[in-house]
PDB file of C-alpha atoms in Angstrom:
ATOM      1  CA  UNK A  28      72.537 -17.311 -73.397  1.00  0.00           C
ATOM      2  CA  UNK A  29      71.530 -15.660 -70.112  1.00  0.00           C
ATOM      3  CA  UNK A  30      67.728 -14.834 -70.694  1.00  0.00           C
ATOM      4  CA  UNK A  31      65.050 -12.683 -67.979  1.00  0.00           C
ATOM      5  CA  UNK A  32      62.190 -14.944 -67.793  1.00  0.00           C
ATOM      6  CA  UNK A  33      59.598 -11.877 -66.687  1.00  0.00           C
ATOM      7  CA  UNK A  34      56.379 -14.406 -66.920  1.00  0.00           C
ATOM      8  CA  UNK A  35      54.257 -14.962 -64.024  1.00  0.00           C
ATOM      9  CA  UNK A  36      53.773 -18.018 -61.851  1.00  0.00           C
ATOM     10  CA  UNK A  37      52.491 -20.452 -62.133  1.00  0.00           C
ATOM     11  CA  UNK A  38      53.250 -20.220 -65.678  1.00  0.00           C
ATOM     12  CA  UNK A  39      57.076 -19.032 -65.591  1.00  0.00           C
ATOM     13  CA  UNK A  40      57.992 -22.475 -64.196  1.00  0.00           C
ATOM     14  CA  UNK A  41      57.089 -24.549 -67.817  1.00  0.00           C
ATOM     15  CA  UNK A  42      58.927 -21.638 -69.739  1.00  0.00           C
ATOM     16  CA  UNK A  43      62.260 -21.917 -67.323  1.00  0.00           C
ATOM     17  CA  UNK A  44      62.065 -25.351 -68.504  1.00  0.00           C
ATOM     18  CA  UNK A  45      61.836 -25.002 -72.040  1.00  0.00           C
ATOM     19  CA  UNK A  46      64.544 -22.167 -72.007  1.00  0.00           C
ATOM     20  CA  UNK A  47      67.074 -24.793 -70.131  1.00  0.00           C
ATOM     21  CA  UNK A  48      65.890 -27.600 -71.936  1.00  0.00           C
ATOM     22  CA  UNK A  49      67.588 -25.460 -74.840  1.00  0.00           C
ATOM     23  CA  UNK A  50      71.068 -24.895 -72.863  1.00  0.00           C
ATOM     24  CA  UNK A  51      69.993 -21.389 -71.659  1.00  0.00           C
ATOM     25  CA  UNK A  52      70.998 -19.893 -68.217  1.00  0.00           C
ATOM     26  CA  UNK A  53      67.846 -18.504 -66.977  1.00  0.00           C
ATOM     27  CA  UNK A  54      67.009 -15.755 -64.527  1.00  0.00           C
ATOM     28  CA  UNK A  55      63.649 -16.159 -63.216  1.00  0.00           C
ATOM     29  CA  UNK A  56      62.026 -13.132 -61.914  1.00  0.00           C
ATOM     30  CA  UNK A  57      58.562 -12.241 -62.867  1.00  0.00           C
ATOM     31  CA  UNK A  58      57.649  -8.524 -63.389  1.00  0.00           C
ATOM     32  CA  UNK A  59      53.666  -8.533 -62.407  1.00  0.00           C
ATOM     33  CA  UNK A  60      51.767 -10.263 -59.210  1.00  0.00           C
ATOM     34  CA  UNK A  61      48.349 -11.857 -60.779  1.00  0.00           C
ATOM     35  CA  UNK A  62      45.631 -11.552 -58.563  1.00  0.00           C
ATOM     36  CA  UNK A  63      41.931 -12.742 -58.677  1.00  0.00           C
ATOM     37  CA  UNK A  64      39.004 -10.421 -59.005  1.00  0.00           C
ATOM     38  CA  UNK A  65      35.408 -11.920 -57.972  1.00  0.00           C
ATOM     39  CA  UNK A  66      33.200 -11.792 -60.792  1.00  0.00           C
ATOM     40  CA  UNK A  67      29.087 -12.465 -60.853  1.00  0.00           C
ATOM     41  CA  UNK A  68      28.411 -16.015 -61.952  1.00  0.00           C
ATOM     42  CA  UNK A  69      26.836 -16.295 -65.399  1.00  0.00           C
ATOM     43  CA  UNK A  70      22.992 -15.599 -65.268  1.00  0.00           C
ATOM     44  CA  UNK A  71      22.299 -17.393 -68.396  1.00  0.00           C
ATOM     45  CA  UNK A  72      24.447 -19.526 -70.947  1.00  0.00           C
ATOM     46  CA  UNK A  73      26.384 -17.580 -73.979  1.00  0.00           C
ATOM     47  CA  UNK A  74      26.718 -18.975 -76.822  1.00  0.00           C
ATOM     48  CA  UNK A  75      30.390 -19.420 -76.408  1.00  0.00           C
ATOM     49  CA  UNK A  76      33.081 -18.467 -74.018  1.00  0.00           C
ATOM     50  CA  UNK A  77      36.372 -17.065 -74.624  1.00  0.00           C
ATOM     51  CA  UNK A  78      40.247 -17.183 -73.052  1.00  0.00           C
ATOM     52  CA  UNK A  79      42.792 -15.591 -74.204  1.00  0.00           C
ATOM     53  CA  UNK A  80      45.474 -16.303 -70.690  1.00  0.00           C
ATOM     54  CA  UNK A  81      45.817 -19.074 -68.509  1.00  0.00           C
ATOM     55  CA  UNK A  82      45.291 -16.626 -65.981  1.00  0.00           C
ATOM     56  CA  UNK A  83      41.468 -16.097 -66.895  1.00  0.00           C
ATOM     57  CA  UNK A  84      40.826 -19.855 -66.969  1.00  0.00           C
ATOM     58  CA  UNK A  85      42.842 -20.165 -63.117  1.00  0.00           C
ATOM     59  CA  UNK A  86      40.062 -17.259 -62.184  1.00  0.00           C
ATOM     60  CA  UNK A  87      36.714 -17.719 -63.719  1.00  0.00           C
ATOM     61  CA  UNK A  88      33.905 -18.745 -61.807  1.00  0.00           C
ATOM     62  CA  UNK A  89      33.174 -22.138 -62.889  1.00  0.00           C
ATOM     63  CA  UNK A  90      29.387 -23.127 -64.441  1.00  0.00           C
ATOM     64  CA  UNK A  91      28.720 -27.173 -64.855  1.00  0.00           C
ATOM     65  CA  UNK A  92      26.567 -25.806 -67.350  1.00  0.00           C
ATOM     66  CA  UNK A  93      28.681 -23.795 -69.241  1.00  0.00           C
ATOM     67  CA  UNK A  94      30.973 -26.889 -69.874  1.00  0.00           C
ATOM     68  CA  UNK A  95      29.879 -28.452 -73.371  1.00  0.00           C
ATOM     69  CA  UNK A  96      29.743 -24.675 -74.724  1.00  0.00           C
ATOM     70  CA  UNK A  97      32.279 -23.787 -77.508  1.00  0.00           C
ATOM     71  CA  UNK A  98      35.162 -22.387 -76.155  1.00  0.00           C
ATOM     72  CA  UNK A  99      37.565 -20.161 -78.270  1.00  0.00           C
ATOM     73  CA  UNK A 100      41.784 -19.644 -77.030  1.00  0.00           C
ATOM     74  CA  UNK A 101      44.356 -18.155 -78.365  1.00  0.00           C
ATOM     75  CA  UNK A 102      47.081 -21.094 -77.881  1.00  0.00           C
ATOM     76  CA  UNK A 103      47.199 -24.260 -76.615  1.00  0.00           C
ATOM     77  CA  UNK A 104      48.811 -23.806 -73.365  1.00  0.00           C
ATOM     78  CA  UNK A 105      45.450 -22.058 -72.787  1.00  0.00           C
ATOM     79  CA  UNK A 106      43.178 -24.887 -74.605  1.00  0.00           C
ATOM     80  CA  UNK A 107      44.717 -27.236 -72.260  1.00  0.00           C
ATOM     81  CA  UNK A 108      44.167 -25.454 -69.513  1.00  0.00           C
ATOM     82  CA  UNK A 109      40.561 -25.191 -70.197  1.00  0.00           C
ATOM     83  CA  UNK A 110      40.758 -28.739 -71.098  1.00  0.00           C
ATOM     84  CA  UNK A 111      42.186 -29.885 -67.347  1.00  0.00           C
ATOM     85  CA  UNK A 112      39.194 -27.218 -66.238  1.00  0.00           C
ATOM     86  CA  UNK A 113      36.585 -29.300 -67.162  1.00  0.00           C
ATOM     87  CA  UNK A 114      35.365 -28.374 -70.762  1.00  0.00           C
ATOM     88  CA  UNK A 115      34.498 -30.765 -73.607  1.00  0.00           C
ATOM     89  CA  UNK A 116      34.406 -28.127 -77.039  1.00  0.00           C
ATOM     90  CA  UNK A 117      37.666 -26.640 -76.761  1.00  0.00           C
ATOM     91  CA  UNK A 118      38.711 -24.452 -80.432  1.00  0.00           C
ATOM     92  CA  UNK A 119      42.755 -22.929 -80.138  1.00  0.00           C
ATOM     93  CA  UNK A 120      43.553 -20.392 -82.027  1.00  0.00           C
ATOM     94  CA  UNK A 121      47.287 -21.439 -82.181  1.00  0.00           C
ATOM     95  CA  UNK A 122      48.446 -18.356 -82.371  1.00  0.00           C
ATOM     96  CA  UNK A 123      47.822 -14.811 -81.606  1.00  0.00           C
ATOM     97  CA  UNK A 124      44.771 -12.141 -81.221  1.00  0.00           C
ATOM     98  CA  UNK A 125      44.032 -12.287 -84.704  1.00  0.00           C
ATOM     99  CA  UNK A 126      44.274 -15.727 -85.131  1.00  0.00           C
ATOM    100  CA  UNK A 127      41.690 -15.847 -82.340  1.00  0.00           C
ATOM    101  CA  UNK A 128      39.154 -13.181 -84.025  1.00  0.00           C
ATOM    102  CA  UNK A 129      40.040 -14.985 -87.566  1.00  0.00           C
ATOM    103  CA  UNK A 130      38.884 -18.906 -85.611  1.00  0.00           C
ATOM    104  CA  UNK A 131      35.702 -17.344 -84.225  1.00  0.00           C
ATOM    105  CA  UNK A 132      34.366 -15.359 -87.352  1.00  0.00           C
ATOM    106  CA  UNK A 133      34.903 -18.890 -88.976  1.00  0.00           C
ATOM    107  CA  UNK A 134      33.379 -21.141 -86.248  1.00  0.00           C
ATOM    108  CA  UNK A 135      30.520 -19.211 -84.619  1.00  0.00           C
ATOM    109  CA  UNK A 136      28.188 -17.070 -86.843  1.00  0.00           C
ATOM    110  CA  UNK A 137      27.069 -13.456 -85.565  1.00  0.00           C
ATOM    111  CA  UNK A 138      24.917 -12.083 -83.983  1.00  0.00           C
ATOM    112  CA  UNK A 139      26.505 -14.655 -81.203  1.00  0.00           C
ATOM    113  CA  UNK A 140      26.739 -13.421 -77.527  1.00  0.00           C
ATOM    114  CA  UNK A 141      30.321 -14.351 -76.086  1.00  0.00           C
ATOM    115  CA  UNK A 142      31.601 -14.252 -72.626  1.00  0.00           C
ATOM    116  CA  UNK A 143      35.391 -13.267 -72.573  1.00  0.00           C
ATOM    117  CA  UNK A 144      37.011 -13.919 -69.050  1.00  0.00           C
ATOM    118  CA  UNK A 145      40.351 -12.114 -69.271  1.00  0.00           C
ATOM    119  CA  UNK A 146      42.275  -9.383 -66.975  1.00  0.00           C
ATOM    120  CA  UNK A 147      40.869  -5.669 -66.497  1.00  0.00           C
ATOM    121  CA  UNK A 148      43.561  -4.235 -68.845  1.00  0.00           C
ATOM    122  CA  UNK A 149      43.760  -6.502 -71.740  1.00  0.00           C
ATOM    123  CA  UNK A 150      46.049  -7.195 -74.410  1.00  0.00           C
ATOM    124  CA  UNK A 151      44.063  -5.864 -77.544  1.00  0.00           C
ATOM    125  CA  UNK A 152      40.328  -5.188 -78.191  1.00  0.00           C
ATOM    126  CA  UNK A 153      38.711  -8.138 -78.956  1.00  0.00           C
ATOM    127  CA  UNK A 154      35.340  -6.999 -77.651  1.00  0.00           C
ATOM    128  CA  UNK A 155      35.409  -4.054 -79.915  1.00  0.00           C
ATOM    129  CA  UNK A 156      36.533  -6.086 -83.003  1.00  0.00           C
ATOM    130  CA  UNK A 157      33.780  -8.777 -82.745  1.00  0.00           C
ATOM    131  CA  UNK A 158      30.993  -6.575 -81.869  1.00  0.00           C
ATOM    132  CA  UNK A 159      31.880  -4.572 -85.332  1.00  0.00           C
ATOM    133  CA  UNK A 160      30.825  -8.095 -86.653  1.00  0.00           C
ATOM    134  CA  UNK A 161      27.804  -7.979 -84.844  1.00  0.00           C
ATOM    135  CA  UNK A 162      28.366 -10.131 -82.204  1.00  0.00           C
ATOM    136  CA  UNK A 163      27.585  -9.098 -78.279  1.00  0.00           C
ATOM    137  CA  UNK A 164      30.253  -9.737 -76.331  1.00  0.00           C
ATOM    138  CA  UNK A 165      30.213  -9.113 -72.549  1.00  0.00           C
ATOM    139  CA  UNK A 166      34.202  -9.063 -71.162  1.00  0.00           C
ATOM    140  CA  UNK A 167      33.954 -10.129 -67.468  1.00  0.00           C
ATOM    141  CA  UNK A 168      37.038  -8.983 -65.292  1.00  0.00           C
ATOM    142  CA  UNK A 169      38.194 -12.274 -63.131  1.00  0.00           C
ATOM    143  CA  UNK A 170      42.083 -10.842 -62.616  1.00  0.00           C
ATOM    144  CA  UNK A 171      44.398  -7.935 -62.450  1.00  0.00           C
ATOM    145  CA  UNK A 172      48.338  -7.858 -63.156  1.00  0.00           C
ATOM    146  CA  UNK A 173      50.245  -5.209 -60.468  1.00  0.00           C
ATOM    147  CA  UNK A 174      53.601  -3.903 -61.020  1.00  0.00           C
ATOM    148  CA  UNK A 175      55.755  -5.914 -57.941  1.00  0.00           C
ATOM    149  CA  UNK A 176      58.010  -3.643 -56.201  1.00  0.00           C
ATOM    150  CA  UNK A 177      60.458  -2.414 -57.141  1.00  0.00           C
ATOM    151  CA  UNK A 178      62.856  -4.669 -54.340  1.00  0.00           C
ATOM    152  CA  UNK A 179      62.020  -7.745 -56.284  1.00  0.00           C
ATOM    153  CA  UNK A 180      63.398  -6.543 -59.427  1.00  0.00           C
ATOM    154  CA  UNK A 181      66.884  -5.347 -57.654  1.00  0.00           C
ATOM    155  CA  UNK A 182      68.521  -8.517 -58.510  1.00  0.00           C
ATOM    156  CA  UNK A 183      67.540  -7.736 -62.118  1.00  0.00           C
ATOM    157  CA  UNK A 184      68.432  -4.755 -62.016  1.00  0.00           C
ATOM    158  CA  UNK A 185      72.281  -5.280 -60.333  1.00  0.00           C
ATOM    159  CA  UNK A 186      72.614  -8.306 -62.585  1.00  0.00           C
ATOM    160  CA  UNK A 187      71.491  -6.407 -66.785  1.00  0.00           C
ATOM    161  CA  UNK A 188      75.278  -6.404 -68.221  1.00  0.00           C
ATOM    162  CA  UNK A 189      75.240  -9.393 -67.691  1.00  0.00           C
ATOM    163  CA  UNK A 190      72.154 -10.585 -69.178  1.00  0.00           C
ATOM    164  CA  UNK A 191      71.524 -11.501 -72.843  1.00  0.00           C
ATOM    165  CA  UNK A 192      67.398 -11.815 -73.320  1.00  0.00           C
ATOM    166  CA  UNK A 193      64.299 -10.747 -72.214  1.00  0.00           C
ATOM    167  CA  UNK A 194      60.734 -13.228 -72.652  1.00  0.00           C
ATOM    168  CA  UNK A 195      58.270 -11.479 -72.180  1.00  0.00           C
ATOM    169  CA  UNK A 196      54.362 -12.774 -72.777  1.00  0.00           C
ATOM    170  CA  UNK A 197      52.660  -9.591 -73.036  1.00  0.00           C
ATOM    171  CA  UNK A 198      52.447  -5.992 -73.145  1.00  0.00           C
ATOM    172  CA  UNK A 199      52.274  -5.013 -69.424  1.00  0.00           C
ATOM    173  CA  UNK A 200      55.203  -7.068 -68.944  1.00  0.00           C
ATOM    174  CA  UNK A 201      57.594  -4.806 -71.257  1.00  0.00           C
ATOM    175  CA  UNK A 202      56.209  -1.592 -69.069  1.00  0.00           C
ATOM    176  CA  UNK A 203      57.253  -3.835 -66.261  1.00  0.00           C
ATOM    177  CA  UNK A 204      60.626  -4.723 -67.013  1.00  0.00           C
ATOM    178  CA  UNK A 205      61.476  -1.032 -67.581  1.00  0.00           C
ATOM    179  CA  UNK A 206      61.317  -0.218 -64.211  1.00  0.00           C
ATOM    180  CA  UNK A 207      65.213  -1.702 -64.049  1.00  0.00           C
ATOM    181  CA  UNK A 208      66.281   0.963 -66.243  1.00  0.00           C
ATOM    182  CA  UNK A 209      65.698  -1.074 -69.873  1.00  0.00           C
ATOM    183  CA  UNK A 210      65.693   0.934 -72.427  1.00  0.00           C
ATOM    184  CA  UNK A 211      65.945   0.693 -75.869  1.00  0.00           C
ATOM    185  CA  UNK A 212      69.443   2.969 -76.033  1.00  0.00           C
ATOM    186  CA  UNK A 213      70.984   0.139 -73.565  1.00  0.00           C
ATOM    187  CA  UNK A 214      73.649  -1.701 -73.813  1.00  0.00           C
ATOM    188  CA  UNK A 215      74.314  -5.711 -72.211  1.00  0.00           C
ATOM    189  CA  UNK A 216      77.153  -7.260 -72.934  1.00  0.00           C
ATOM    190  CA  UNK A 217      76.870  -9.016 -76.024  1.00  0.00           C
ATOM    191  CA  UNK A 218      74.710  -5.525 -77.863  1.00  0.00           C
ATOM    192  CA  UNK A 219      72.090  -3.160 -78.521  1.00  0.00           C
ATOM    193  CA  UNK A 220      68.367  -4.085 -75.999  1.00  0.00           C
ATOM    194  CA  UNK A 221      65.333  -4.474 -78.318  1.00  0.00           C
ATOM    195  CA  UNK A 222      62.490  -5.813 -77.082  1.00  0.00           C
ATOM    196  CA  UNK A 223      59.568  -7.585 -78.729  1.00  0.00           C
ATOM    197  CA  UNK A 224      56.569  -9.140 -77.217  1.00  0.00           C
ATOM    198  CA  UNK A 225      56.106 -12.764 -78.083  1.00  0.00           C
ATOM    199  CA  UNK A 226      53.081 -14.394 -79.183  1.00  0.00           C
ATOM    200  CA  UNK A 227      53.508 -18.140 -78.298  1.00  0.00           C
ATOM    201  CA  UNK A 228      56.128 -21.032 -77.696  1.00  0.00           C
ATOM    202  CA  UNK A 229      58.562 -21.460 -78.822  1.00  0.00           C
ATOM    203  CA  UNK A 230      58.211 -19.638 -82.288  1.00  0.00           C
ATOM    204  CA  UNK A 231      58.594 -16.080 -80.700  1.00  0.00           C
ATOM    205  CA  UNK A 232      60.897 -16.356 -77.626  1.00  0.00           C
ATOM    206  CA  UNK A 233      62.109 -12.577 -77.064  1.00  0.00           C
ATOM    207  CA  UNK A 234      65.443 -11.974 -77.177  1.00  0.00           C
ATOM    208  CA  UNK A 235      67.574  -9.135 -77.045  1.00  0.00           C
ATOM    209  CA  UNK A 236      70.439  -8.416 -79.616  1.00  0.00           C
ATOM    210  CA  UNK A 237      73.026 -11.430 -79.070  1.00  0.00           C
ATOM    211  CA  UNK A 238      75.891 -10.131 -80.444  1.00  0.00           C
ATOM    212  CA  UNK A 239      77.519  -6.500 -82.046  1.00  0.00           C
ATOM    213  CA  UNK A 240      76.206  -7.863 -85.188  1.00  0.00           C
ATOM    214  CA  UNK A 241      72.711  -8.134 -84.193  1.00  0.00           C
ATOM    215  CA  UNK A 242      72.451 -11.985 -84.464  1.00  0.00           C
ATOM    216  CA  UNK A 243      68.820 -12.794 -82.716  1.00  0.00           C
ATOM    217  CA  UNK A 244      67.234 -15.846 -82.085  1.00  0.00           C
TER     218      UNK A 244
END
């Protein structure tokens, strides 16, 4: 299959691999530019600290004291990350937003105060469902995700009949790949465009329609 990989670097690089690994053709082209936003340093240690991207461990001001604190992810691309960052009490999720809220309701008792590093439009509320358990949770902005313009995607764009799949990692990124004219009433070559956001690898690779008879993968 011929599959958009619209995930941003650095990141995009392990899932081109993955996909080819497979015997996919992939077209690499990410749909957002990630860039850093300065946050104030910690003024006092939280009970625990939470990631839910890669991109908000890249970004977060580092604290040597911060690093034996629990630490709650959502996968385990982002555990390791926080892993090769420096910290020692690393808890993954292995999964998805829920999972996440599920691991720390489990592991860390309320009324716990939590720092979440993450992007300034996030995928979900996770601050609003944990402080309905009583926790206090104070979301620090270290990134944003921009639309690129609209001349990167033209290869995309020239090159859809052709294309069978679309990964995508989260939300933003379906608003994103829109801009080359995706909609759901499309049609590629090989069927109908549906698009689904995926959670984690490789159990919910997004994929288009792969044939008239709807076969997905």
């Amino acid at each position: 299959m011929r599959i958009w990989v619209t995930r941003t670097t650095p990141g995009n690089q392990s899932t081109v691999e993955s996909l080819q690994a497979l015997g996919h053709e992939v077209v690499c082209v990410p749909v957002l530019n990630v860039r850093r936003i300065d946050a104030d340093p910690l003024r006092s240690l939280p009970d625990a600290i939470v990631f839910t991207s890669g991109n908000g461990v890249r970004h977060h001001p580092m604290w040597p004291e911060a690093l034996d604190l629990p630490v709650f992810t959502v996968g385990n691309r982002t555990a390791d990350a926080v892993i090769r960052a420096g910290y020692r009490n690393v808890r993954s999720a292995n999964g998805d937003l829920r999972d996440l809220q599920t691991l720390i309701l489990n592991e860390l008792p309320p009324p716990g105060r939590i720092v979440h590093f993450g992007a300034r439009e996030p995928a979900g509320d996770l601050k609003g469902h944990l402080r309905r358990f009583g926790y206090l949770v104070d979301r620090k902005i270290v990134y944003i995700a921009d639309a690129v313009a609209l001349r990167w995607l033209l290869q995309v764009r020239t090159d859809l009949p052709n294309i069978d799949g679309i990964m995508v990692h989260w939300p933003a990124q379906v608003k994103g790949s829109r801009r080359c004219s995706l909609r759901p009433t499309g049609r590629g070559r090989s069927g109908a465009y549906r698009t689904h956001v995926r959670r984690s690898w490789p159990e919910c690779v997004t994929l288009r329609s792969t044939s008239h008879r709807g076969r997905q993968s």
